[in-house]
Coordinates of C-alpha atoms in Angstrom, one line a residue:
M30 CA 20.1 -2.4 1.7
N31 CA 20.7 -2.7 5.4
V32 CA 20.9 -6.4 6.4
R33 CA 19.9 -5.4 10.0
Y34 CA 16.6 -4.0 8.7
L35 CA 15.9 -7.1 6.6
L36 CA 16.6 -9.5 9.5
L37 CA 14.1 -7.6 11.7
L38 CA 11.4 -7.6 9.1
L39 CA 11.9 -11.3 8.2
L40 CA 11.7 -12.3 11.8
P41 CA 8.0 -13.4 11.6
A42 CA 8.8 -15.7 8.7
A43 CA 11.9 -17.1 10.4
L44 CA 10.1 -17.8 13.6
S45 CA 7.6 -19.9 11.8
C46 CA 10.4 -22.4 11.1
T47 CA 11.8 -24.5 13.9
K48 CA 15.1 -26.2 14.6
E49 CA 15.2 -29.5 16.5
S50 CA 17.9 -28.2 18.8
G51 CA 15.8 -25.1 19.9
P52 CA 12.2 -24.8 18.6
V53 CA 10.6 -21.4 19.0
E54 CA 6.9 -20.4 18.9
P55 CA 5.9 -18.5 15.7
T56 CA 5.2 -14.8 15.8
T57 CA 2.5 -13.6 13.4
T58 CA 1.1 -10.4 12.1
R59 CA -2.6 -10.5 11.4
G60 CA -5.2 -8.0 10.4
A61 CA -7.7 -6.9 7.8
I62 CA -7.0 -4.8 4.7
T63 CA -10.0 -2.9 3.1
T64 CA -9.6 -1.8 -0.5
G65 CA -11.6 0.0 -3.1
S66 CA -12.8 -1.6 -6.4
L67 CA -10.5 -3.9 -8.1
I68 CA -8.8 -2.5 -11.3
E69 CA -7.3 -4.8 -13.9
A70 CA -3.8 -3.5 -15.0
A71 CA -2.5 -6.3 -17.3
R72 CA -3.0 -9.8 -18.5
Q73 CA -0.6 -12.0 -20.5
T74 CA 0.1 -15.7 -21.2
I75 CA 3.5 -16.7 -20.0
L76 CA 4.8 -19.7 -22.0
T77 CA 7.1 -22.4 -20.7
T78 CA 10.0 -20.6 -22.4
G79 CA 9.5 -17.8 -19.8
G80 CA 8.7 -14.1 -20.4
T81 CA 8.0 -10.8 -18.8
L82 CA 4.6 -9.1 -18.0
S83 CA 5.1 -5.3 -18.0
I84 CA 2.8 -2.5 -17.1
N85 CA 3.4 0.7 -19.0
K86 CA 0.6 3.1 -18.1
P87 CA 1.9 6.5 -17.0
G88 CA -0.1 7.9 -14.1
D89 CA -1.2 4.4 -13.0
P90 CA 0.1 3.3 -9.5
L91 CA 1.6 0.2 -11.1
H92 CA 3.3 2.0 -14.0
G93 CA 6.7 0.2 -14.3
F94 CA 5.6 -3.1 -12.7
E95 CA 7.2 -6.2 -14.1
L96 CA 6.8 -9.9 -13.5
T97 CA 9.7 -11.9 -15.0
V98 CA 9.4 -15.7 -15.3
P99 CA 12.6 -17.7 -16.2
S100 CA 12.7 -20.3 -19.0
N101 CA 11.1 -23.5 -17.8
G102 CA 9.9 -21.7 -14.7
F103 CA 6.5 -23.5 -15.0
P104 CA 5.8 -26.8 -16.6
I105 CA 2.8 -25.5 -18.6
S106 CA 1.8 -22.0 -19.9
Q107 CA 0.3 -19.7 -17.4
D108 CA -2.4 -17.1 -17.9
V109 CA -1.4 -14.3 -15.6
V110 CA -3.6 -11.4 -14.6
V111 CA -2.4 -8.4 -12.5
S112 CA -5.1 -6.3 -10.8
Y113 CA -5.0 -3.9 -7.8
G114 CA -7.3 -2.3 -5.2
P115 CA -6.5 1.0 -3.6
I116 CA -6.0 0.5 0.2
L117 CA -8.6 2.4 2.1
S118 CA -7.9 1.2 5.6
H119 CA -6.2 -1.6 7.6
T120 CA -5.9 -3.1 11.1
L121 CA -2.3 -4.2 10.8
G122 CA -0.9 -1.7 13.3
A123 CA 0.9 1.6 13.3
N124 CA 4.1 0.2 11.7
F125 CA 2.3 -0.9 8.6
S126 CA 2.4 2.0 6.1
P127 CA 1.5 0.7 2.6
L128 CA 3.4 2.2 -0.3
S129 CA 1.4 0.3 -2.9
P130 CA -2.2 -0.7 -3.5
L131 CA -3.1 -4.3 -2.7
I132 CA -1.8 -6.1 -5.8
H133 CA -3.6 -9.2 -7.0
I134 CA -1.7 -11.7 -9.2
S135 CA -3.8 -14.5 -10.6
Y136 CA -2.0 -17.5 -12.2
G137 CA -2.0 -21.3 -12.1
G138 CA -0.4 -21.5 -8.7
G139 CA 2.3 -23.6 -7.3
Y140 CA 6.1 -23.2 -7.1
A141 CA 8.3 -22.2 -10.0
E142 CA 11.5 -24.0 -11.0
G143 CA 13.7 -21.1 -10.4
F144 CA 13.1 -17.6 -9.1
L145 CA 10.4 -15.2 -10.3
N146 CA 11.4 -11.5 -10.1
V147 CA 8.7 -9.0 -9.3
K148 CA 9.5 -5.3 -9.7
V149 CA 7.0 -2.9 -8.0
P150 CA 7.1 0.9 -8.3
I151 CA 7.1 2.8 -5.0
K152 CA 7.8 6.3 -3.6
L153 CA 9.9 5.6 -0.5
P154 CA 9.8 8.4 2.1
A155 CA 13.1 9.7 3.3
G156 CA 14.4 7.8 6.3
H157 CA 12.2 4.8 5.7
F158 CA 12.9 1.1 4.9
A159 CA 10.5 -0.8 2.6
M160 CA 9.5 -4.5 2.7
A161 CA 7.2 -6.6 0.6
F162 CA 4.5 -9.0 2.0
F163 CA 2.1 -11.6 0.7
Y164 CA -1.3 -11.0 2.3
D165 CA -3.6 -13.9 3.0
E166 CA -7.1 -12.7 3.0
T167 CA -8.4 -15.9 4.6
T168 CA -6.1 -15.8 7.7
G169 CA -5.2 -12.1 7.7
R170 CA -1.5 -13.0 7.9
L171 CA 1.4 -11.2 6.3
E172 CA 4.3 -13.3 4.9
P173 CA 7.5 -11.4 4.2
V174 CA 9.0 -11.7 0.7
P175 CA 12.8 -11.7 0.1
L176 CA 14.1 -8.5 -1.4
K177 CA 16.5 -8.6 -4.3
S178 CA 17.0 -4.8 -4.5
L179 CA 15.5 -1.6 -3.1
D180 CA 15.8 2.1 -4.0
S181 CA 13.6 5.2 -3.6
G182 CA 11.5 4.3 -6.6
T183 CA 11.5 0.6 -7.0
V184 CA 11.5 -2.6 -5.0
V185 CA 12.4 -5.9 -6.7
L186 CA 11.4 -9.2 -5.1
S187 CA 12.7 -12.7 -5.7
T188 CA 10.3 -15.6 -5.0
R189 CA 9.4 -19.1 -6.2
H190 CA 5.6 -18.6 -5.7
L191 CA 3.0 -15.9 -5.9
S192 CA 0.1 -17.5 -4.1
P193 CA -0.5 -18.0 -0.4
R194 CA 1.6 -21.0 0.8
G195 CA 2.3 -21.9 -2.8
L196 CA -1.3 -23.2 -3.5
V197 CA -2.0 -24.9 -6.7
A198 CA -5.1 -24.2 -8.7
A199 CA -7.9 -26.8 -8.5
K200 CA -9.6 -28.1 -11.6
N201 CA -13.3 -27.5 -12.4
F202 CA -15.8 -30.2 -13.6
L203 CA -14.5 -29.8 -17.1
G204 CA -11.0 -30.7 -16.0
K205 CA -9.7 -27.2 -16.6
S206 CA -7.5 -25.6 -14.0
E207 CA -8.9 -22.5 -12.3
S208 CA -6.6 -19.7 -11.2
V209 CA -5.1 -18.9 -7.8
T210 CA -4.7 -15.3 -6.6
G211 CA -1.9 -14.0 -4.5
N212 CA -2.1 -10.6 -2.8
L213 CA 1.1 -8.5 -2.6
V214 CA 1.7 -5.3 -0.8
I215 CA 4.7 -3.0 -0.2
S216 CA 5.0 -1.3 3.2
S217 CA 7.5 0.9 4.9
V218 CA 8.6 1.8 8.4
Q219 CA 10.9 4.5 9.8
A220 CA 14.5 3.3 9.8
S221 CA 15.0 5.0 13.2
Y222 CA 12.3 2.7 14.7
L223 CA 14.2 -0.4 13.4
E224 CA 17.5 0.9 14.7
G225 CA 16.1 1.0 18.2
Q226 CA 15.1 -2.7 18.1
P227 CA 17.3 -5.6 19.4
I228 CA 18.7 -8.1 16.9
L229 CA 17.2 -11.5 17.7
S230 CA 18.6 -14.8 16.4
T231 CA 16.4 -17.8 15.8
G232 CA 19.1 -20.2 14.8
F233 CA 17.4 -20.7 11.5
T234 CA 19.6 -20.5 8.3
P235 CA 17.8 -20.1 4.9
G236 CA 18.9 -22.8 2.5

């Protein structure tokens, strides 16, 4: 994986963080994604001991999808539901070329203790670089997700949350926690386009 490409695609997220010695204004990507009917692909209860939700449905666009939760990743068991909606159109610009449907992951919300790994099947066009994004339907914003690995058929993400801004599920009038849904999408862009862009440094160091 080319670090140059990753830095360019992570720039919107990096610019949203500031440094006292040199604050910068955030750059955001906003737009609408229109999908077809939602299709449930899998559901599973992940215990506090961890576990993996896998989708094994040949011919399905999420065949080979995996969500892996480490032991003690969440303080309580989580009911996880993975659904998807085929992307029919979007207003996110010419450089947004979705390789996956819009994937909905419903769970209890919040941040995990340790990293969750999400493996998503793709068909990466020759000469393209892929990146994953959380999509916030309320704001229309894309949030880049760190890549763990990438090849022509699979992208693996590493993250501590699956919901927009790490939201935690609210409780209903019976005191039971409702679920929070995060939206995930994989997109690609021509590598030649990225190679023609300057490298910009924000002074921000992840840690």
